[in-house]
């Protein structure tokens, strides 16, 4: 349809992928701690307890919508995403030991977020794009059904 705009409410893919990899990383490090029974250190206990609360919040907000047999929209995922972002902070606090490394990681996250936002902003703000332009801006083809393309 030539007289319509399609706006994709996908959020920033950099932040979504960062949060997903952080969740996977927290589970892997947590399993290593539990396997090695190295929970006696204060740092490991802090990591598992704080991360555990974040993971519990994430699971309690995400799991109900994962079993729903209908399409989920962005607002279904945002409450779980909030907990996942908190887990990013817990994980980064654990993996960075000095203030300099924390500053570097935070700068990387800010720059990565801004770069991806700048590249994907035509999708976010409903710019007039052709099918080919939209497909080139999508990181994954499954982000939008072909019938919704203009």
Tab-separated table of N, CA and C in Angstrom:
chain	number	residue	atom	x	y	z
A	1	UNK	N	0.841	-1.175	0.000
A	1	UNK	CA	0.000	0.000	0.000
A	1	UNK	C	0.876	1.224	0.000
A	2	UNK	N	0.648	2.090	-0.933
A	2	UNK	CA	1.539	3.228	-1.096
A	2	UNK	C	1.229	4.378	-0.150
A	3	UNK	N	0.052	4.395	0.435
A	3	UNK	CA	-0.313	5.508	1.307
A	3	UNK	C	-0.192	5.146	2.791
A	4	UNK	N	0.574	4.125	3.106
A	4	UNK	CA	0.696	3.717	4.510
A	4	UNK	C	2.155	3.695	4.949
A	5	UNK	N	2.334	3.853	6.229
A	5	UNK	CA	3.648	3.774	6.841
A	5	UNK	C	3.682	2.564	7.757
A	6	UNK	N	4.820	1.943	7.848
A	6	UNK	CA	5.019	0.841	8.776
A	6	UNK	C	6.104	1.239	9.754
A	7	UNK	N	5.743	1.280	11.025
A	7	UNK	CA	6.726	1.578	12.051
A	7	UNK	C	6.951	0.306	12.846
A	8	UNK	N	8.206	-0.055	13.026
A	8	UNK	CA	8.537	-1.267	13.755
A	8	UNK	C	8.952	-0.917	15.173
A	9	UNK	N	8.253	-1.466	16.123
A	9	UNK	CA	8.592	-1.249	17.529
A	9	UNK	C	9.473	-2.404	17.978
A	10	UNK	N	10.726	-2.357	17.554
A	10	UNK	CA	11.628	-3.468	17.849
A	10	UNK	C	12.641	-3.130	18.931
A	11	UNK	N	12.709	-1.883	19.333
A	11	UNK	CA	13.728	-1.506	20.300
A	11	UNK	C	15.096	-1.487	19.640
A	12	UNK	N	16.113	-1.357	20.442
A	12	UNK	CA	17.474	-1.309	19.913
A	12	UNK	C	18.062	-2.721	19.924
A	13	UNK	N	18.352	-3.276	18.746
A	13	UNK	CA	18.866	-4.645	18.690
A	13	UNK	C	20.160	-4.842	19.475
A	14	UNK	N	21.010	-3.845	19.534
A	14	UNK	CA	22.250	-3.960	20.297
A	14	UNK	C	21.950	-4.228	21.767
A	15	UNK	N	21.013	-3.497	22.313
A	15	UNK	CA	20.664	-3.649	23.731
A	15	UNK	C	19.969	-4.984	23.969
A	16	UNK	N	19.081	-5.386	23.061
A	16	UNK	CA	18.389	-6.670	23.220
A	16	UNK	C	19.379	-7.831	23.183
A	17	UNK	N	20.318	-7.802	22.224
A	17	UNK	CA	21.303	-8.889	22.138
A	17	UNK	C	22.251	-8.871	23.329
A	18	UNK	N	22.652	-7.682	23.768
A	18	UNK	CA	23.502	-7.575	24.952
A	18	UNK	C	22.813	-8.208	26.157
A	19	UNK	N	21.545	-7.901	26.328
A	19	UNK	CA	20.802	-8.453	27.456
A	19	UNK	C	20.666	-9.973	27.340
A	20	UNK	N	20.424	-10.463	26.139
A	20	UNK	CA	20.293	-11.914	25.952
A	20	UNK	C	21.606	-12.632	26.257
A	21	UNK	N	22.719	-12.115	25.725
A	21	UNK	CA	24.014	-12.745	25.988
A	21	UNK	C	24.395	-12.650	27.464
A	22	UNK	N	23.995	-11.569	28.122
A	22	UNK	CA	24.252	-11.441	29.552
A	22	UNK	C	23.485	-12.499	30.334
A	23	UNK	N	22.240	-12.726	29.963
A	23	UNK	CA	21.440	-13.757	30.637
A	23	UNK	C	22.084	-15.130	30.468
A	24	UNK	N	22.506	-15.435	29.259
A	24	UNK	CA	23.178	-16.717	28.997
A	24	UNK	C	24.497	-16.790	29.770
A	25	UNK	N	25.244	-15.692	29.792
A	25	UNK	CA	26.506	-15.656	30.525
A	25	UNK	C	26.305	-15.833	32.017
A	26	UNK	N	25.261	-15.205	32.569
A	26	UNK	CA	24.988	-15.357	34.001
A	26	UNK	C	24.659	-16.810	34.341
A	27	UNK	N	23.844	-17.452	33.499
A	27	UNK	CA	23.506	-18.857	33.738
A	27	UNK	C	24.763	-19.722	33.679
A	28	UNK	N	25.614	-19.506	32.683
A	28	UNK	CA	26.828	-20.322	32.547
A	28	UNK	C	27.777	-20.120	33.727
A	29	UNK	N	28.026	-18.872	34.116
A	29	UNK	CA	28.921	-18.612	35.248
A	29	UNK	C	28.304	-19.154	36.535
A	30	UNK	N	26.996	-18.993	36.688
A	30	UNK	CA	26.327	-19.534	37.865
A	30	UNK	C	26.437	-21.038	37.958
A	31	UNK	N	26.287	-21.715	36.829
A	31	UNK	CA	26.442	-23.176	36.827
A	31	UNK	C	27.873	-23.586	37.156
A	32	UNK	N	28.832	-22.827	36.668
A	32	UNK	CA	30.234	-23.119	36.991
A	32	UNK	C	30.463	-22.958	38.492
A	33	UNK	N	29.926	-21.875	39.073
A	33	UNK	CA	30.062	-21.677	40.520
A	33	UNK	C	29.415	-22.819	41.297
A	34	UNK	N	28.227	-23.199	40.878
A	34	UNK	CA	27.529	-24.270	41.601
A	34	UNK	C	28.244	-25.606	41.438
A	35	UNK	N	28.792	-25.840	40.257
A	35	UNK	CA	29.513	-27.088	40.011
A	35	UNK	C	30.793	-27.160	40.832
A	36	UNK	N	31.489	-26.030	40.924
A	36	UNK	CA	32.745	-25.997	41.671
A	36	UNK	C	32.527	-25.781	43.170
A	37	UNK	N	31.292	-25.529	43.551
A	37	UNK	CA	30.948	-25.237	44.945
A	37	UNK	C	31.802	-24.092	45.488
A	38	UNK	N	31.959	-23.079	44.657
A	38	UNK	CA	32.785	-21.927	45.025
A	38	UNK	C	31.891	-20.759	45.457
A	39	UNK	N	30.850	-21.068	46.209
A	39	UNK	CA	29.916	-20.029	46.617
A	39	UNK	C	30.362	-19.375	47.921
A	40	UNK	N	31.463	-19.832	48.472
A	40	UNK	CA	31.914	-19.290	49.745
A	40	UNK	C	32.464	-17.879	49.611
A	41	UNK	N	32.955	-17.503	48.449
A	41	UNK	CA	33.491	-16.153	48.303
A	41	UNK	C	32.337	-15.144	48.276
A	42	UNK	N	32.585	-14.003	48.872
A	42	UNK	CA	31.565	-12.955	48.961
A	42	UNK	C	31.159	-12.462	47.574
A	43	UNK	N	32.127	-12.359	46.696
A	43	UNK	CA	31.852	-11.890	45.328
A	43	UNK	C	30.953	-12.858	44.572
A	44	UNK	N	31.218	-14.153	44.698
A	44	UNK	CA	30.389	-15.160	44.028
A	44	UNK	C	28.985	-15.168	44.615
A	45	UNK	N	28.875	-15.046	45.931
A	45	UNK	CA	27.564	-15.040	46.574
A	45	UNK	C	26.756	-13.823	46.129
A	46	UNK	N	27.401	-12.672	46.077
A	46	UNK	CA	26.739	-11.451	45.610
A	46	UNK	C	26.252	-11.626	44.176
A	47	UNK	N	27.114	-12.163	43.336
A	47	UNK	CA	26.783	-12.377	41.928
A	47	UNK	C	25.576	-13.297	41.779
A	48	UNK	N	25.577	-14.406	42.506
A	48	UNK	CA	24.477	-15.360	42.383
A	48	UNK	C	23.188	-14.848	43.008
A	49	UNK	N	23.274	-14.169	44.141
A	49	UNK	CA	22.056	-13.681	44.790
A	49	UNK	C	21.419	-12.549	44.000
A	50	UNK	N	22.184	-11.527	43.668
A	50	UNK	CA	21.621	-10.385	42.933
A	50	UNK	C	21.188	-10.806	41.534
A	51	UNK	N	22.032	-11.580	40.888
A	51	UNK	CA	21.663	-12.073	39.563
A	51	UNK	C	20.473	-13.014	39.624
A	52	UNK	N	20.370	-13.782	40.695
A	52	UNK	CA	19.237	-14.688	40.862
A	52	UNK	C	17.914	-13.942	40.966
A	53	UNK	N	17.919	-12.831	41.708
A	53	UNK	CA	16.696	-12.030	41.793
A	53	UNK	C	16.329	-11.456	40.426
A	54	UNK	N	17.325	-10.993	39.702
A	54	UNK	CA	17.059	-10.452	38.355
A	54	UNK	C	16.558	-11.547	37.419
A	55	UNK	N	17.180	-12.723	37.481
A	55	UNK	CA	16.748	-13.833	36.623
A	55	UNK	C	15.349	-14.306	37.006
A	56	UNK	N	15.039	-14.307	38.294
A	56	UNK	CA	13.690	-14.686	38.737
A	56	UNK	C	12.661	-13.677	38.237
A	57	UNK	N	12.988	-12.397	38.334
A	57	UNK	CA	12.095	-11.365	37.807
A	57	UNK	C	11.902	-11.507	36.307
A	58	UNK	N	12.983	-11.790	35.609
A	58	UNK	CA	12.908	-11.990	34.159
A	58	UNK	C	12.009	-13.178	33.823
A	59	UNK	N	12.260	-14.301	34.485
A	59	UNK	CA	11.484	-15.513	34.197
A	59	UNK	C	10.018	-15.330	34.546
A	60	UNK	N	9.724	-14.678	35.661
A	60	UNK	CA	8.326	-14.515	36.066
A	60	UNK	C	7.567	-13.574	35.140
A	61	UNK	N	8.264	-12.690	34.458
A	61	UNK	CA	7.601	-11.798	33.503
A	61	UNK	C	7.588	-12.357	32.087
A	62	UNK	N	8.570	-13.177	31.739
A	62	UNK	CA	8.668	-13.685	30.369
A	62	UNK	C	7.902	-14.989	30.165
A	63	UNK	N	8.016	-15.905	31.101
A	63	UNK	CA	7.439	-17.240	30.916
A	63	UNK	C	5.926	-17.252	30.668
A	64	UNK	N	5.128	-16.441	31.356
A	64	UNK	CA	3.693	-16.474	31.048
A	64	UNK	C	3.370	-16.149	29.587
A	65	UNK	N	4.131	-15.232	28.993
A	65	UNK	CA	3.870	-14.869	27.600
A	65	UNK	C	4.492	-15.853	26.621
A	66	UNK	N	5.467	-16.633	27.070
A	66	UNK	CA	6.080	-17.602	26.165
A	66	UNK	C	5.172	-18.797	25.912
A	67	UNK	N	4.219	-19.032	26.795
A	67	UNK	CA	3.306	-20.167	26.595
A	67	UNK	C	1.972	-19.742	25.981
A	68	UNK	N	1.784	-18.442	25.767
A	68	UNK	CA	0.552	-17.957	25.158
A	68	UNK	C	0.560	-18.309	23.669
A	69	UNK	N	-0.509	-18.914	23.170
A	69	UNK	CA	-0.496	-19.354	21.762
A	69	UNK	C	-0.844	-18.254	20.754
A	70	UNK	N	-0.561	-17.026	21.069
A	70	UNK	CA	-0.826	-15.940	20.114
A	70	UNK	C	0.417	-15.084	19.981
A	71	UNK	N	0.364	-14.165	19.051
A	71	UNK	CA	1.508	-13.305	18.795
A	71	UNK	C	1.731	-12.365	19.979
A	72	UNK	N	2.984	-12.213	20.369
A	72	UNK	CA	3.336	-11.289	21.442
A	72	UNK	C	3.944	-10.031	20.827
A	73	UNK	N	3.625	-8.906	21.417
A	73	UNK	CA	4.138	-7.632	20.943
A	73	UNK	C	5.211	-7.129	21.901
A	74	UNK	N	5.823	-6.014	21.555
A	74	UNK	CA	6.925	-5.489	22.338
A	74	UNK	C	6.527	-5.264	23.794
A	75	UNK	N	5.325	-4.771	24.043
A	75	UNK	CA	4.931	-4.483	25.421
A	75	UNK	C	4.782	-5.743	26.257
A	76	UNK	N	4.730	-6.899	25.650
A	76	UNK	CA	4.737	-8.146	26.414
A	76	UNK	C	6.132	-8.462	26.954
A	77	UNK	N	7.153	-8.010	26.251
A	77	UNK	CA	8.525	-8.339	26.612
A	77	UNK	C	9.207	-7.282	27.483
A	78	UNK	N	8.679	-6.074	27.509
A	78	UNK	CA	9.364	-4.981	28.204
A	78	UNK	C	9.520	-5.221	29.703
A	79	UNK	N	8.516	-5.707	30.437
A	79	UNK	CA	8.754	-5.961	31.866
A	79	UNK	C	9.882	-6.970	32.110
A	80	UNK	N	9.935	-8.021	31.318
A	80	UNK	CA	11.026	-8.988	31.459
A	80	UNK	C	12.350	-8.349	31.056
A	81	UNK	N	12.316	-7.509	30.047
A	81	UNK	CA	13.522	-6.836	29.576
A	81	UNK	C	14.097	-5.924	30.655
A	82	UNK	N	13.228	-5.289	31.432
A	82	UNK	CA	13.675	-4.454	32.542
A	82	UNK	C	14.547	-5.258	33.501
A	83	UNK	N	14.099	-6.451	33.862
A	83	UNK	CA	14.878	-7.311	34.766
A	83	UNK	C	16.174	-7.769	34.114
A	84	UNK	N	16.130	-7.996	32.808
A	84	UNK	CA	17.319	-8.419	32.087
A	84	UNK	C	18.367	-7.305	32.056
A	85	UNK	N	17.930	-6.061	31.914
A	85	UNK	CA	18.856	-4.930	31.935
A	85	UNK	C	19.496	-4.802	33.314
A	86	UNK	N	18.724	-5.049	34.382
A	86	UNK	CA	19.309	-5.049	35.720
A	86	UNK	C	20.369	-6.142	35.840
A	87	UNK	N	20.113	-7.285	35.203
A	87	UNK	CA	21.081	-8.372	35.212
A	87	UNK	C	22.360	-7.987	34.463
A	88	UNK	N	22.231	-7.164	33.432
A	88	UNK	CA	23.426	-6.669	32.726
A	88	UNK	C	24.324	-5.920	33.707
A	89	UNK	N	23.730	-5.089	34.549
A	89	UNK	CA	24.522	-4.362	35.536
A	89	UNK	C	25.207	-5.281	36.524
A	90	UNK	N	24.491	-6.291	37.008
A	90	UNK	CA	25.074	-7.249	37.949
A	90	UNK	C	26.218	-8.009	37.278
A	91	UNK	N	25.996	-8.447	36.051
A	91	UNK	CA	27.008	-9.222	35.335
A	91	UNK	C	28.249	-8.376	35.046
A	92	UNK	N	28.034	-7.134	34.583
A	92	UNK	CA	29.179	-6.281	34.272
A	92	UNK	C	29.947	-5.912	35.538
A	93	UNK	N	29.247	-5.755	36.643
A	93	UNK	CA	29.931	-5.498	37.908
A	93	UNK	C	30.813	-6.680	38.292
A	94	UNK	N	30.351	-7.869	37.960
A	94	UNK	CA	31.114	-9.071	38.298
A	94	UNK	C	32.335	-9.255	37.396
A	95	UNK	N	32.171	-9.049	36.098
A	95	UNK	CA	33.272	-9.333	35.166
A	95	UNK	C	34.305	-8.211	35.084
A	96	UNK	N	33.951	-7.009	35.515
A	96	UNK	CA	34.923	-5.915	35.514
A	96	UNK	C	35.391	-5.684	36.945
A	97	UNK	N	36.698	-5.596	37.103
A	97	UNK	CA	37.244	-5.490	38.458
A	97	UNK	C	37.739	-4.088	38.784
A	98	UNK	N	38.125	-3.333	37.780
A	98	UNK	CA	38.658	-1.996	38.039
A	98	UNK	C	37.711	-0.944	37.483
A	99	UNK	N	37.838	0.257	37.999
A	99	UNK	CA	37.000	1.365	37.522
A	99	UNK	C	37.297	1.665	36.054
A	100	UNK	N	38.536	1.494	35.663
A	100	UNK	CA	38.906	1.757	34.266
A	100	UNK	C	38.213	0.773	33.318
A	101	UNK	N	38.181	-0.513	33.678
A	101	UNK	CA	37.512	-1.487	32.814
A	101	UNK	C	36.009	-1.251	32.794
A	102	UNK	N	35.430	-0.850	33.925
A	102	UNK	CA	33.997	-0.527	33.943
A	102	UNK	C	33.691	0.653	33.040
A	103	UNK	N	34.536	1.655	33.092
A	103	UNK	CA	34.337	2.831	32.241
A	103	UNK	C	34.432	2.455	30.768
A	104	UNK	N	35.394	1.602	30.433
A	104	UNK	CA	35.555	1.174	29.048
A	104	UNK	C	34.329	0.395	28.571
A	105	UNK	N	33.833	-0.525	29.396
A	105	UNK	CA	32.661	-1.325	29.023
A	105	UNK	C	31.430	-0.439	28.891
A	106	UNK	N	31.254	0.500	29.817
A	106	UNK	CA	30.112	1.416	29.728
A	106	UNK	C	30.195	2.283	28.471
A	107	UNK	N	31.391	2.753	28.146
A	107	UNK	CA	31.572	3.544	26.925
A	107	UNK	C	31.253	2.703	25.691
A	108	UNK	N	31.695	1.440	25.686
A	108	UNK	CA	31.391	0.538	24.571
A	108	UNK	C	29.881	0.349	24.420
A	109	UNK	N	29.184	0.167	25.522
A	109	UNK	CA	27.734	-0.027	25.470
A	109	UNK	C	27.037	1.227	24.970
A	110	UNK	N	27.451	2.383	25.451
A	110	UNK	CA	26.831	3.639	25.013
A	110	UNK	C	27.083	3.877	23.532
A	111	UNK	N	28.319	3.709	23.090
A	111	UNK	CA	28.651	3.930	21.674
A	111	UNK	C	27.927	2.910	20.794
A	112	UNK	N	27.925	1.633	21.205
A	112	UNK	CA	27.220	0.609	20.431
A	112	UNK	C	25.743	0.896	20.322
A	113	UNK	N	25.136	1.319	21.404
A	113	UNK	CA	23.708	1.653	21.393
A	113	UNK	C	23.430	2.820	20.452
A	114	UNK	N	24.258	3.853	20.520
A	114	UNK	CA	24.046	5.020	19.657
A	114	UNK	C	24.284	4.703	18.185
A	115	UNK	N	25.295	3.899	17.894
A	115	UNK	CA	25.578	3.549	16.497
A	115	UNK	C	24.414	2.742	15.908
A	116	UNK	N	23.955	1.742	16.633
A	116	UNK	CA	22.850	0.927	16.123
A	116	UNK	C	21.576	1.762	16.026
A	117	UNK	N	21.334	2.635	16.985
A	117	UNK	CA	20.161	3.497	16.916
A	117	UNK	C	20.226	4.398	15.686
A	118	UNK	N	21.399	4.946	15.401
A	118	UNK	CA	21.552	5.816	14.239
A	118	UNK	C	21.306	5.041	12.943
A	119	UNK	N	21.833	3.826	12.858
A	119	UNK	CA	21.664	3.033	11.639
A	119	UNK	C	20.229	2.568	11.447
A	120	UNK	N	19.550	2.237	12.539
A	120	UNK	CA	18.199	1.668	12.444
A	120	UNK	C	17.095	2.700	12.616
A	121	UNK	N	17.416	3.960	12.855
A	121	UNK	CA	16.391	4.962	13.136
A	121	UNK	C	15.340	5.135	12.038
A	122	UNK	N	15.640	4.933	10.751
A	122	UNK	CA	14.547	5.015	9.771
A	122	UNK	C	13.432	3.985	10.036
A	123	UNK	N	13.790	2.835	10.577
A	123	UNK	CA	12.765	1.853	10.935
A	123	UNK	C	11.948	2.323	12.130
A	124	UNK	N	12.607	2.949	13.087
A	124	UNK	CA	11.939	3.348	14.321
A	124	UNK	C	10.952	4.480	14.111
A	125	UNK	N	11.251	5.359	13.158
A	125	UNK	CA	10.453	6.562	13.003
A	125	UNK	C	9.576	6.572	11.759
A	126	UNK	N	9.396	5.445	11.134
A	126	UNK	CA	8.456	5.337	10.020
A	126	UNK	C	8.848	6.119	8.784
A	127	UNK	N	10.114	6.131	8.425
A	127	UNK	CA	10.550	6.828	7.215
A	127	UNK	C	10.017	6.101	5.979
A	128	UNK	N	9.871	6.841	4.907
A	128	UNK	CA	9.418	6.236	3.661
A	128	UNK	C	10.554	5.418	3.083
A	129	UNK	N	10.411	4.098	3.130
A	129	UNK	CA	11.453	3.203	2.638
A	129	UNK	C	10.840	2.183	1.687
A	130	UNK	N	11.654	1.731	0.741
A	130	UNK	CA	11.211	0.658	-0.144
A	130	UNK	C	11.366	-0.678	0.579
A	131	UNK	N	10.824	-1.720	-0.027
A	131	UNK	CA	10.961	-3.058	0.563
A	131	UNK	C	12.419	-3.451	0.734
A	132	UNK	N	13.214	-3.154	-0.260
A	132	UNK	CA	14.623	-3.519	-0.216
A	132	UNK	C	15.356	-2.761	0.900
A	133	UNK	N	15.019	-1.482	1.074
A	133	UNK	CA	15.651	-0.700	2.145
A	133	UNK	C	15.266	-1.239	3.521
A	134	UNK	N	14.011	-1.612	3.667
A	134	UNK	CA	13.565	-2.171	4.946
A	134	UNK	C	14.279	-3.487	5.216
A	135	UNK	N	14.339	-4.344	4.212
A	135	UNK	CA	15.019	-5.636	4.401
A	135	UNK	C	16.494	-5.445	4.729
A	136	UNK	N	17.127	-4.426	4.165
A	136	UNK	CA	18.546	-4.202	4.446
A	136	UNK	C	18.767	-3.695	5.872
A	137	UNK	N	17.768	-3.047	6.456
A	137	UNK	CA	17.895	-2.543	7.819
A	137	UNK	C	17.544	-3.585	8.879
A	138	UNK	N	16.875	-4.639	8.485
A	138	UNK	CA	16.507	-5.678	9.444
A	138	UNK	C	17.688	-6.608	9.684
A	139	UNK	N	18.005	-6.835	10.933
A	139	UNK	CA	19.111	-7.746	11.234
A	139	UNK	C	18.706	-9.195	10.999
A	140	UNK	N	17.458	-9.512	11.254
A	140	UNK	CA	16.930	-10.854	11.035
A	140	UNK	C	15.686	-10.756	10.165
A	141	UNK	N	15.564	-11.627	9.203
A	141	UNK	CA	14.405	-11.592	8.306
A	141	UNK	C	13.112	-11.896	9.039
A	142	UNK	N	13.193	-12.567	10.172
A	142	UNK	CA	11.981	-12.933	10.914
A	142	UNK	C	11.395	-11.774	11.718
A	143	UNK	N	12.027	-10.611	11.702
A	143	UNK	CA	11.526	-9.482	12.471
A	143	UNK	C	10.196	-8.959	11.955
A	144	UNK	N	9.928	-9.115	10.679
A	144	UNK	CA	8.676	-8.611	10.126
A	144	UNK	C	8.177	-9.604	9.082
A	145	UNK	N	6.883	-9.801	9.081
A	145	UNK	CA	6.270	-10.686	8.094
A	145	UNK	C	6.241	-9.974	6.742
A	146	UNK	N	6.539	-10.667	5.652
A	146	UNK	CA	6.595	-10.021	4.330
A	146	UNK	C	5.296	-9.328	3.933
A	147	UNK	N	4.157	-9.793	4.447
A	147	UNK	CA	2.880	-9.150	4.119
A	147	UNK	C	2.771	-7.743	4.679
A	148	UNK	N	3.540	-7.443	5.703
A	148	UNK	CA	3.473	-6.119	6.310
A	148	UNK	C	4.386	-5.108	5.636
A	149	UNK	N	5.214	-5.576	4.742
A	149	UNK	CA	6.086	-4.636	4.025
A	149	UNK	C	5.274	-3.851	3.019
A	150	UNK	N	5.597	-2.573	2.854
A	150	UNK	CA	4.822	-1.733	1.905
A	150	UNK	C	5.025	-2.151	0.475
